[in-house]
Amino acid sequence: MEANFFERVYQIARQIPEGKVTSYGAIAKALGAARSARMVGWAMNASHNIEDIPAHRVVNRKGLLSGKHHFDGTNLMQQLLENEGIKVVNNQIVDFEKHFWNPVVDL
DNA sequence: AAGGTGACCGGCC
DNA sequence: TGGCCGGCCACCT
């Protein structure tokens, strides 16, 4: 575990199972920096260069697709989520808690 | 070297 | 839920 901060975030993000979503805060917590959720978002910004990162499965704690704005189109993120069985309405995940995946538990 | 910025979170109203 | 504010830490200029 001597990876960079970014790589740590990627490791977590990469382990998000299909049909599941998690929040930046959860990832931050898993990293041991619960209050550094912003860093997670920042790291995700760099994840644009990586392909293995399912950034569409990472949303903010309200289940809002806060990062959809950073994807290619505007509905790509939503499409990907719906493709995995996650319903998204008005840029928000339906039954967010139901699809929530806690990285801390899995790790 | 210092300051600005960011795909956030939690508390409060 | 929504708005405002403080905190947090790595990266960029």
Short mmCIF file of N, CA and C (backbone and C1' of nucleotides) in Angstrom, two decimals:
data_model
loop_
_atom_site.label_atom_id
_atom_site.label_comp_id
_atom_site.label_asym_id
_atom_site.label_seq_id
_atom_site.Cartn_x
_atom_site.Cartn_y
_atom_site.Cartn_z
N MET A 1 0.85 -1.21 0.00
CA MET A 1 0.00 0.00 0.00
C MET A 1 0.87 1.24 0.00
N GLU A 2 1.77 1.28 -0.89
CA GLU A 2 2.60 2.47 -0.96
C GLU A 2 2.25 3.29 -2.20
N ALA A 3 1.05 2.99 -2.69
CA ALA A 3 0.61 3.66 -3.91
C ALA A 3 0.30 5.12 -3.63
N ASN A 4 0.22 5.88 -4.69
CA ASN A 4 -0.13 7.29 -4.56
C ASN A 4 -1.57 7.41 -4.12
N PHE A 5 -1.93 8.62 -3.78
CA PHE A 5 -3.31 8.85 -3.33
C PHE A 5 -4.28 8.47 -4.44
N PHE A 6 -3.95 8.86 -5.62
CA PHE A 6 -4.82 8.57 -6.75
C PHE A 6 -5.02 7.08 -6.91
N GLU A 7 -3.92 6.37 -6.89
CA GLU A 7 -4.00 4.92 -7.11
C GLU A 7 -4.86 4.24 -6.06
N ARG A 8 -4.80 4.75 -4.86
CA ARG A 8 -5.62 4.18 -3.79
C ARG A 8 -7.10 4.32 -4.14
N VAL A 9 -7.43 5.51 -4.55
CA VAL A 9 -8.83 5.75 -4.92
C VAL A 9 -9.23 4.83 -6.06
N TYR A 10 -8.34 4.67 -7.00
CA TYR A 10 -8.63 3.82 -8.15
C TYR A 10 -8.83 2.38 -7.71
N GLN A 11 -8.02 1.94 -6.80
CA GLN A 11 -8.17 0.58 -6.31
C GLN A 11 -9.55 0.34 -5.76
N ILE A 12 -10.01 1.27 -4.98
CA ILE A 12 -11.35 1.14 -4.39
C ILE A 12 -12.39 1.18 -5.50
N ALA A 13 -12.32 2.20 -6.30
CA ALA A 13 -13.31 2.39 -7.36
C ALA A 13 -13.39 1.17 -8.26
N ARG A 14 -12.26 0.60 -8.53
CA ARG A 14 -12.21 -0.56 -9.41
C ARG A 14 -12.95 -1.75 -8.82
N GLN A 15 -13.05 -1.79 -7.51
CA GLN A 15 -13.69 -2.93 -6.86
C GLN A 15 -15.18 -2.76 -6.68
N ILE A 16 -15.70 -1.67 -7.15
CA ILE A 16 -17.14 -1.48 -7.05
C ILE A 16 -17.85 -2.49 -7.95
N PRO A 17 -18.66 -3.34 -7.36
CA PRO A 17 -19.37 -4.37 -8.14
C PRO A 17 -20.41 -3.75 -9.07
N GLU A 18 -20.74 -4.45 -10.11
CA GLU A 18 -21.73 -3.93 -11.05
C GLU A 18 -23.09 -3.83 -10.38
N GLY A 19 -23.84 -2.86 -10.83
CA GLY A 19 -25.16 -2.68 -10.25
C GLY A 19 -25.10 -2.04 -8.87
N LYS A 20 -23.93 -1.64 -8.47
CA LYS A 20 -23.79 -1.00 -7.17
C LYS A 20 -23.15 0.37 -7.33
N VAL A 21 -23.39 1.22 -6.38
CA VAL A 21 -22.80 2.56 -6.40
C VAL A 21 -22.27 2.90 -5.02
N THR A 22 -21.41 3.84 -4.96
CA THR A 22 -20.88 4.27 -3.66
C THR A 22 -20.68 5.77 -3.68
N SER A 23 -20.38 6.30 -2.53
CA SER A 23 -20.21 7.75 -2.44
C SER A 23 -18.74 8.11 -2.25
N TYR A 24 -18.41 9.33 -2.55
CA TYR A 24 -17.05 9.81 -2.40
C TYR A 24 -16.63 9.69 -0.94
N GLY A 25 -17.55 10.02 -0.07
CA GLY A 25 -17.25 9.97 1.36
C GLY A 25 -16.91 8.56 1.80
N ALA A 26 -17.64 7.59 1.28
CA ALA A 26 -17.39 6.19 1.63
C ALA A 26 -15.99 5.79 1.21
N ILE A 27 -15.61 6.19 0.03
CA ILE A 27 -14.27 5.87 -0.46
C ILE A 27 -13.23 6.56 0.41
N ALA A 28 -13.50 7.81 0.70
CA ALA A 28 -12.57 8.57 1.54
C ALA A 28 -12.41 7.86 2.88
N LYS A 29 -13.49 7.37 3.40
CA LYS A 29 -13.46 6.68 4.68
C LYS A 29 -12.62 5.42 4.57
N ALA A 30 -12.82 4.72 3.49
CA ALA A 30 -12.07 3.49 3.26
C ALA A 30 -10.59 3.78 3.17
N LEU A 31 -10.27 4.97 2.73
CA LEU A 31 -8.87 5.36 2.62
C LEU A 31 -8.33 5.83 3.96
N GLY A 32 -9.25 6.03 4.89
CA GLY A 32 -8.81 6.49 6.20
C GLY A 32 -8.86 7.99 6.33
N ALA A 33 -9.46 8.64 5.34
CA ALA A 33 -9.56 10.09 5.38
C ALA A 33 -11.01 10.49 5.12
N ALA A 34 -11.83 10.19 6.07
CA ALA A 34 -13.27 10.43 5.92
C ALA A 34 -13.58 11.87 5.55
N ARG A 35 -12.75 12.78 6.00
CA ARG A 35 -13.03 14.20 5.73
C ARG A 35 -12.39 14.68 4.44
N SER A 36 -11.76 13.79 3.76
CA SER A 36 -11.08 14.21 2.54
C SER A 36 -11.80 13.75 1.29
N ALA A 37 -13.09 13.74 1.36
CA ALA A 37 -13.89 13.29 0.22
C ALA A 37 -13.56 14.11 -1.02
N ARG A 38 -13.20 15.34 -0.80
CA ARG A 38 -12.86 16.20 -1.95
C ARG A 38 -11.70 15.63 -2.72
N MET A 39 -10.77 15.04 -2.00
CA MET A 39 -9.60 14.47 -2.66
C MET A 39 -10.04 13.33 -3.56
N VAL A 40 -11.02 12.59 -3.09
CA VAL A 40 -11.54 11.49 -3.89
C VAL A 40 -12.09 12.04 -5.20
N GLY A 41 -12.87 13.06 -5.09
CA GLY A 41 -13.43 13.68 -6.29
C GLY A 41 -12.30 14.19 -7.18
N TRP A 42 -11.31 14.75 -6.57
CA TRP A 42 -10.17 15.26 -7.32
C TRP A 42 -9.46 14.11 -8.03
N ALA A 43 -9.33 13.02 -7.32
CA ALA A 43 -8.68 11.85 -7.90
C ALA A 43 -9.53 11.32 -9.07
N MET A 44 -10.80 11.30 -8.87
CA MET A 44 -11.69 10.83 -9.94
C MET A 44 -11.55 11.68 -11.18
N ASN A 45 -11.28 12.95 -10.95
CA ASN A 45 -11.09 13.85 -12.09
C ASN A 45 -9.93 13.36 -12.95
N ALA A 46 -8.90 12.88 -12.27
CA ALA A 46 -7.73 12.36 -12.99
C ALA A 46 -8.04 10.99 -13.57
N SER A 47 -9.06 10.35 -13.05
CA SER A 47 -9.40 9.01 -13.52
C SER A 47 -9.85 9.04 -14.98
N HIS A 48 -9.94 10.22 -15.50
CA HIS A 48 -10.32 10.35 -16.91
C HIS A 48 -9.31 9.66 -17.80
N ASN A 49 -8.10 9.60 -17.31
CA ASN A 49 -7.03 8.99 -18.09
C ASN A 49 -7.05 7.46 -17.99
N ILE A 50 -7.70 6.96 -16.99
CA ILE A 50 -7.73 5.51 -16.79
C ILE A 50 -9.04 4.92 -17.31
N GLU A 51 -8.95 3.69 -17.80
CA GLU A 51 -10.15 3.06 -18.34
C GLU A 51 -10.83 2.16 -17.31
N ASP A 52 -10.03 1.62 -16.42
CA ASP A 52 -10.56 0.65 -15.46
C ASP A 52 -11.42 1.28 -14.39
N ILE A 53 -11.54 2.58 -14.40
CA ILE A 53 -12.26 3.23 -13.33
C ILE A 53 -13.71 3.49 -13.70
N PRO A 54 -14.61 2.75 -13.07
CA PRO A 54 -16.05 2.95 -13.31
C PRO A 54 -16.55 4.16 -12.53
N ALA A 55 -16.15 5.30 -12.95
CA ALA A 55 -16.49 6.53 -12.23
C ALA A 55 -18.00 6.76 -12.18
N HIS A 56 -18.70 6.15 -13.10
CA HIS A 56 -20.15 6.35 -13.11
C HIS A 56 -20.82 5.69 -11.91
N ARG A 57 -20.07 4.82 -11.24
CA ARG A 57 -20.64 4.17 -10.04
C ARG A 57 -20.34 4.97 -8.79
N VAL A 58 -19.72 6.08 -8.96
CA VAL A 58 -19.39 6.91 -7.81
C VAL A 58 -20.20 8.20 -7.86
N VAL A 59 -21.00 8.40 -6.85
CA VAL A 59 -21.82 9.60 -6.79
C VAL A 59 -21.67 10.24 -5.42
N ASN A 60 -22.28 11.35 -5.24
CA ASN A 60 -22.18 11.98 -3.93
C ASN A 60 -23.17 11.33 -2.97
N ARG A 61 -23.15 11.73 -1.76
CA ARG A 61 -23.93 11.02 -0.74
C ARG A 61 -25.43 11.12 -0.98
N LYS A 62 -25.89 12.08 -1.70
CA LYS A 62 -27.32 12.20 -1.96
C LYS A 62 -27.74 11.32 -3.11
N GLY A 63 -26.78 10.68 -3.76
CA GLY A 63 -27.10 9.82 -4.90
C GLY A 63 -27.22 10.65 -6.17
N LEU A 64 -26.76 11.87 -6.10
CA LEU A 64 -26.80 12.72 -7.29
C LEU A 64 -25.61 12.43 -8.19
N LEU A 65 -25.84 12.43 -9.47
CA LEU A 65 -24.75 12.21 -10.42
C LEU A 65 -23.96 13.51 -10.59
N SER A 66 -23.34 13.88 -9.53
CA SER A 66 -22.59 15.14 -9.52
C SER A 66 -21.52 15.17 -10.61
N GLY A 67 -20.97 14.01 -10.90
CA GLY A 67 -19.86 13.99 -11.85
C GLY A 67 -20.25 13.78 -13.29
N LYS A 68 -21.52 13.62 -13.54
CA LYS A 68 -21.95 13.36 -14.92
C LYS A 68 -21.49 14.48 -15.85
N HIS A 69 -21.33 15.61 -15.27
CA HIS A 69 -20.91 16.78 -16.05
C HIS A 69 -19.52 16.59 -16.63
N HIS A 70 -18.79 15.69 -16.02
CA HIS A 70 -17.40 15.47 -16.45
C HIS A 70 -17.28 14.37 -17.48
N PHE A 71 -18.35 13.70 -17.74
CA PHE A 71 -18.31 12.62 -18.72
C PHE A 71 -18.41 13.20 -20.13
N ASP A 72 -18.23 12.32 -21.08
CA ASP A 72 -18.30 12.74 -22.48
C ASP A 72 -19.54 13.56 -22.74
N GLY A 73 -20.65 12.85 -22.74
CA GLY A 73 -21.91 13.54 -23.00
C GLY A 73 -22.50 14.03 -21.71
N THR A 74 -23.80 14.13 -21.69
CA THR A 74 -24.46 14.57 -20.47
C THR A 74 -25.30 13.44 -19.89
N ASN A 75 -25.60 12.47 -20.75
CA ASN A 75 -26.43 11.36 -20.26
C ASN A 75 -25.67 10.03 -20.27
N LEU A 76 -24.40 10.08 -20.59
CA LEU A 76 -23.61 8.86 -20.65
C LEU A 76 -23.56 8.16 -19.30
N MET A 77 -23.27 8.91 -18.27
CA MET A 77 -23.19 8.34 -16.92
C MET A 77 -24.49 7.67 -16.54
N GLN A 78 -25.57 8.35 -16.82
CA GLN A 78 -26.89 7.80 -16.49
C GLN A 78 -27.14 6.52 -17.28
N GLN A 79 -26.77 6.55 -18.52
CA GLN A 79 -26.97 5.38 -19.38
C GLN A 79 -26.21 4.19 -18.83
N LEU A 80 -24.99 4.40 -18.44
CA LEU A 80 -24.17 3.32 -17.90
C LEU A 80 -24.81 2.73 -16.65
N LEU A 81 -25.28 3.60 -15.80
CA LEU A 81 -25.91 3.13 -14.55
C LEU A 81 -27.17 2.35 -14.85
N GLU A 82 -27.99 2.87 -15.71
CA GLU A 82 -29.24 2.19 -16.05
C GLU A 82 -28.93 0.85 -16.73
N ASN A 83 -27.84 0.83 -17.42
CA ASN A 83 -27.42 -0.39 -18.09
C ASN A 83 -27.09 -1.50 -17.08
N GLU A 84 -26.75 -1.06 -15.87
CA GLU A 84 -26.41 -2.03 -14.82
C GLU A 84 -27.60 -2.29 -13.92
N GLY A 85 -28.72 -1.74 -14.28
CA GLY A 85 -29.94 -2.00 -13.50
C GLY A 85 -30.21 -0.94 -12.46
N ILE A 86 -29.44 0.13 -12.50
CA ILE A 86 -29.66 1.21 -11.55
C ILE A 86 -30.52 2.28 -12.20
N LYS A 87 -31.59 2.61 -11.54
CA LYS A 87 -32.48 3.61 -12.11
C LYS A 87 -32.04 5.01 -11.73
N VAL A 88 -32.03 5.85 -12.71
CA VAL A 88 -31.61 7.23 -12.48
C VAL A 88 -32.68 8.17 -13.00
N VAL A 89 -33.13 9.04 -12.15
CA VAL A 89 -34.14 10.00 -12.56
C VAL A 89 -33.70 11.40 -12.16
N ASN A 90 -33.71 12.26 -13.13
CA ASN A 90 -33.35 13.64 -12.85
C ASN A 90 -31.97 13.72 -12.21
N ASN A 91 -31.02 13.01 -12.81
CA ASN A 91 -29.64 13.03 -12.33
C ASN A 91 -29.50 12.49 -10.91
N GLN A 92 -30.48 11.72 -10.48
CA GLN A 92 -30.40 11.18 -9.13
C GLN A 92 -30.70 9.70 -9.16
N ILE A 93 -29.96 8.94 -8.35
CA ILE A 93 -30.16 7.50 -8.30
C ILE A 93 -31.38 7.15 -7.46
N VAL A 94 -32.24 6.32 -8.03
CA VAL A 94 -33.42 5.88 -7.28
C VAL A 94 -33.02 4.75 -6.34
N ASP A 95 -33.55 4.78 -5.13
CA ASP A 95 -33.19 3.76 -4.14
C ASP A 95 -31.68 3.72 -3.95
N PHE A 96 -31.13 4.87 -3.76
CA PHE A 96 -29.68 4.98 -3.62
C PHE A 96 -29.15 4.04 -2.54
N GLU A 97 -29.79 4.06 -1.39
CA GLU A 97 -29.33 3.21 -0.28
C GLU A 97 -29.37 1.74 -0.66
N LYS A 98 -30.34 1.43 -1.48
CA LYS A 98 -30.52 0.04 -1.88
C LYS A 98 -29.36 -0.44 -2.76
N HIS A 99 -28.86 0.44 -3.56
CA HIS A 99 -27.76 0.10 -4.46
C HIS A 99 -26.40 0.49 -3.86
N PHE A 100 -26.45 1.06 -2.70
CA PHE A 100 -25.21 1.53 -2.09
C PHE A 100 -24.27 0.37 -1.75
N TRP A 101 -23.02 0.57 -2.05
CA TRP A 101 -21.99 -0.43 -1.75
C TRP A 101 -20.95 0.21 -0.86
N ASN A 102 -20.76 -0.39 0.30
CA ASN A 102 -19.81 0.18 1.24
C ASN A 102 -18.42 -0.44 1.07
N PRO A 103 -17.47 0.30 0.58
CA PRO A 103 -16.11 -0.20 0.36
C PRO A 103 -15.44 -0.64 1.66
N VAL A 104 -15.78 0.02 2.75
CA VAL A 104 -15.16 -0.33 4.03
C VAL A 104 -15.49 -1.77 4.40
N VAL A 105 -16.73 -2.17 4.12
CA VAL A 105 -17.17 -3.52 4.45
C VAL A 105 -16.47 -4.54 3.55
N ASP A 106 -16.45 -4.24 2.28
CA ASP A 106 -15.85 -5.16 1.33
C ASP A 106 -14.36 -5.32 1.58
N LEU A 107 -13.74 -4.28 2.02
CA LEU A 107 -12.31 -4.33 2.28
C LEU A 107 -12.10 -4.68 3.73
P DA B 1 10.28 25.58 -0.80
"O5'" DA B 1 9.62 27.00 -1.20
"C5'" DA B 1 10.01 28.23 -0.61
"C4'" DA B 1 8.87 29.21 -0.53
"C3'" DA B 1 7.72 28.76 0.37
"O3'" DA B 1 7.14 29.88 1.01
"C1'" DA B 1 6.96 28.86 -1.88
P DA B 2 5.88 29.72 1.96
"O5'" DA B 2 4.73 30.25 1.01
"C5'" DA B 2 4.92 31.46 0.27
"C4'" DA B 2 3.62 31.89 -0.40
"C3'" DA B 2 2.36 31.62 0.42
"O3'" DA B 2 1.44 32.69 0.23
"C1'" DA B 2 2.27 30.38 -1.59
P DG B 3 0.04 32.70 0.99
"O5'" DG B 3 -0.96 32.43 -0.21
"C5'" DG B 3 -0.85 33.23 -1.40
"C4'" DG B 3 -1.74 32.67 -2.47
"C3'" DG B 3 -3.17 32.40 -2.00
"O3'" DG B 3 -4.08 32.91 -2.98
"C1'" DG B 3 -2.26 30.44 -2.99
P DG B 4 -5.63 32.91 -2.74
"O5'" DG B 4 -6.15 32.02 -3.96
"C5'" DG B 4 -5.58 32.19 -5.25
"C4'" DG B 4 -6.06 31.08 -6.18
"C3'" DG B 4 -7.53 30.71 -5.99
"O3'" DG B 4 -8.13 30.53 -7.27
"C1'" DG B 4 -6.16 28.79 -5.68
P DT B 5 -9.66 30.28 -7.41
"O5'" DT B 5 -9.69 28.69 -7.55
"C5'" DT B 5 -8.98 28.08 -8.63
"C4'" DT B 5 -9.15 26.58 -8.59
"C3'" DT B 5 -10.60 26.13 -8.29
"O3'" DT B 5 -11.02 25.24 -9.31
"C1'" DT B 5 -9.04 24.98 -6.93
P DG B 6 -12.52 25.00 -9.57
"O5'" DG B 6 -12.65 23.48 -9.08
"C5'" DG B 6 -11.91 22.45 -9.74
"C4'" DG B 6 -12.04 21.16 -8.95
"C3'" DG B 6 -13.47 20.92 -8.47
"O3'" DG B 6 -13.99 19.68 -8.97
"C1'" DG B 6 -11.90 20.73 -6.68
P DA B 7 -15.18 19.92 -10.00
"O5'" DA B 7 -15.91 18.51 -9.93
"C5'" DA B 7 -17.31 18.44 -9.82
"C4'" DA B 7 -17.69 17.08 -9.26
"C3'" DA B 7 -16.97 16.69 -7.97
"O3'" DA B 7 -17.91 16.19 -7.06
"C1'" DA B 7 -16.79 14.96 -9.54
P DC B 8 -18.63 17.26 -6.03
"O5'" DC B 8 -18.11 16.67 -4.66
"C5'" DC B 8 -17.55 15.37 -4.56
"C4'" DC B 8 -17.43 14.99 -3.09
"C3'" DC B 8 -18.78 14.89 -2.38
"O3'" DC B 8 -18.79 13.75 -1.54
"C1'" DC B 8 -17.41 16.45 -1.28
P DC B 9 -20.16 13.50 -0.70
"O5'" DC B 9 -19.74 14.04 0.73
"C5'" DC B 9 -18.61 13.47 1.38
"C4'" DC B 9 -18.61 13.86 2.85
"C3'" DC B 9 -19.98 13.72 3.53
"O3'" DC B 9 -19.82 13.21 4.82
"C1'" DC B 9 -19.27 15.98 3.61
P DG B 10 -21.06 12.69 5.67
"O5'" DG B 10 -21.15 13.72 6.89
"C5'" DG B 10 -19.97 14.13 7.57
"C4'" DG B 10 -20.30 15.33 8.44
"C3'" DG B 10 -21.70 15.25 9.06
"O3'" DG B 10 -21.61 15.57 10.44
"C1'" DG B 10 -21.46 17.26 7.79
P DG B 11 -22.95 15.53 11.32
"O5'" DG B 11 -23.11 17.08 11.68
"C5'" DG B 11 -21.98 17.82 12.09
"C4'" DG B 11 -22.36 19.29 12.20
"C3'" DG B 11 -23.75 19.51 12.82
"O3'" DG B 11 -23.67 20.57 13.77
"C1'" DG B 11 -23.63 20.54 10.69
P DC B 12 -24.99 20.83 14.70
"O5'" DC B 12 -25.66 22.10 13.99
"C5'" DC B 12 -24.91 23.31 13.87
"C4'" DC B 12 -25.70 24.32 13.04
"C3'" DC B 12 -27.16 24.45 13.46
"O3'" DC B 12 -27.45 25.80 13.78
"C1'" DC B 12 -26.95 24.20 11.11
P DC B 13 -28.89 26.16 14.44
"O5'" DC B 13 -29.65 26.76 13.18
"C5'" DC B 13 -29.11 27.88 12.50
"C4'" DC B 13 -29.97 28.24 11.29
"C3'" DC B 13 -31.46 28.35 11.60
"O3'" DC B 13 -32.00 29.48 10.94
"C1'" DC B 13 -31.12 26.84 9.83
P DT C 1 -32.72 14.01 -0.24
"O5'" DT C 1 -33.39 15.47 -0.32
"C5'" DT C 1 -34.60 15.67 -1.08
"C4'" DT C 1 -34.78 17.16 -1.29
"C3'" DT C 1 -33.47 17.80 -1.75
"O3'" DT C 1 -33.74 18.59 -2.90
"C1'" DT C 1 -34.26 18.85 0.25
P DG C 2 -32.68 19.38 -3.68
"O5'" DG C 2 -32.55 20.79 -2.92
"C5'" DG C 2 -33.68 21.65 -2.83
"C4'" DG C 2 -33.25 22.94 -2.14
"C3'" DG C 2 -31.82 23.32 -2.51
"O3'" DG C 2 -31.76 24.70 -2.91
"C1'" DG C 2 -32.07 23.25 -0.15
P DG C 3 -30.35 25.24 -3.53
"O5'" DG C 3 -29.82 26.21 -2.36
"C5'" DG C 3 -30.71 27.17 -1.79
"C4'" DG C 3 -29.99 27.94 -0.69
"C3'" DG C 3 -28.53 28.25 -1.02
"O3'" DG C 3 -28.21 29.57 -0.62
"C1'" DG C 3 -28.65 26.95 0.98
P DC C 4 -26.73 30.12 -0.92
"O5'" DC C 4 -26.00 29.97 0.50
"C5'" DC C 4 -26.56 30.63 1.65
"C4'" DC C 4 -25.61 30.49 2.83
"C3'" DC C 4 -24.14 30.65 2.47
"O3'" DC C 4 -23.50 31.44 3.47
"C1'" DC C 4 -24.47 28.57 3.51
P DC C 5 -21.98 31.88 3.34
"O5'" DC C 5 -21.28 30.86 4.35
"C5'" DC C 5 -21.82 30.68 5.66
"C4'" DC C 5 -20.91 29.76 6.46
"C3'" DC C 5 -19.43 29.90 6.13
"O3'" DC C 5 -18.67 29.81 7.32
"C1'" DC C 5 -20.10 27.68 5.76
P DG C 6 -17.16 30.37 7.34
"O5'" DG C 6 -16.39 29.07 7.88
"C5'" DG C 6 -16.78 28.50 9.13
"C4'" DG C 6 -16.22 27.09 9.25
"C3'" DG C 6 -14.72 26.99 8.96
"O3'" DG C 6 -14.10 26.17 9.94
"C1'" DG C 6 -15.90 25.50 7.57
P DG C 7 -12.53 26.06 9.97
"O5'" DG C 7 -12.33 24.54 9.50
"C5'" DG C 7 -13.10 23.51 10.12
"C4'" DG C 7 -12.86 22.20 9.39
"C3'" DG C 7 -11.40 21.99 9.00
"O3'" DG C 7 -10.96 20.70 9.37
"C1'" DG C 7 -12.79 21.76 7.10
P DC C 8 -9.38 20.49 9.52
"O5'" DC C 8 -9.10 19.24 8.57
"C5'" DC C 8 -10.11 18.42 8.14
"C4'" DC C 8 -9.82 17.83 6.77
"C3'" DC C 8 -8.37 17.94 6.32
"O3'" DC C 8 -7.72 16.70 6.53
"C1'" DC C 8 -9.88 18.68 4.58
P DC C 9 -6.13 16.72 6.61
"O5'" DC C 9 -5.72 16.48 5.08
"C5'" DC C 9 -6.25 15.39 4.37
"C4'" DC C 9 -5.88 15.48 2.91
"C3'" DC C 9 -4.40 15.76 2.66
"O3'" DC C 9 -3.94 14.90 1.63
"C1'" DC C 9 -5.70 17.33 1.51
P DA C 10 -2.40 14.68 1.46
"O5'" DA C 10 -2.27 14.80 -0.12
"C5'" DA C 10 -2.96 13.87 -0.94
"C4'" DA C 10 -3.20 14.46 -2.32
"C3'" DA C 10 -1.91 14.78 -3.07
"O3'" DA C 10 -2.02 14.29 -4.39
"C1'" DA C 10 -3.30 16.70 -2.96
P DC C 11 -0.77 14.36 -5.33
"O5'" DC C 11 -1.22 15.50 -6.34
"C5'" DC C 11 -2.49 15.39 -6.97
"C4'" DC C 11 -2.80 16.63 -7.80
"C3'" DC C 11 -1.62 17.09 -8.64
"O3'" DC C 11 -2.04 17.33 -9.97
"C1'" DC C 11 -2.42 18.87 -7.31
P DC C 12 -0.92 17.71 -11.06
"O5'" DC C 12 -1.20 19.27 -11.25
"C5'" DC C 12 -2.55 19.70 -11.47
"C4'" DC C 12 -2.59 21.20 -11.68
"C3'" DC C 12 -1.45 21.74 -12.55
"O3'" DC C 12 -1.96 22.68 -13.47
"C1'" DC C 12 -1.47 22.84 -10.44
P DT C 13 -0.91 23.35 -14.52
"O5'" DT C 13 -0.68 24.79 -13.88
"C5'" DT C 13 -1.84 25.59 -13.60
"C4'" DT C 13 -1.42 26.97 -13.15
"C3'" DT C 13 -0.27 27.56 -13.96
"O3'" DT C 13 -0.51 28.96 -14.21
"C1'" DT C 13 0.33 27.45 -11.67
#
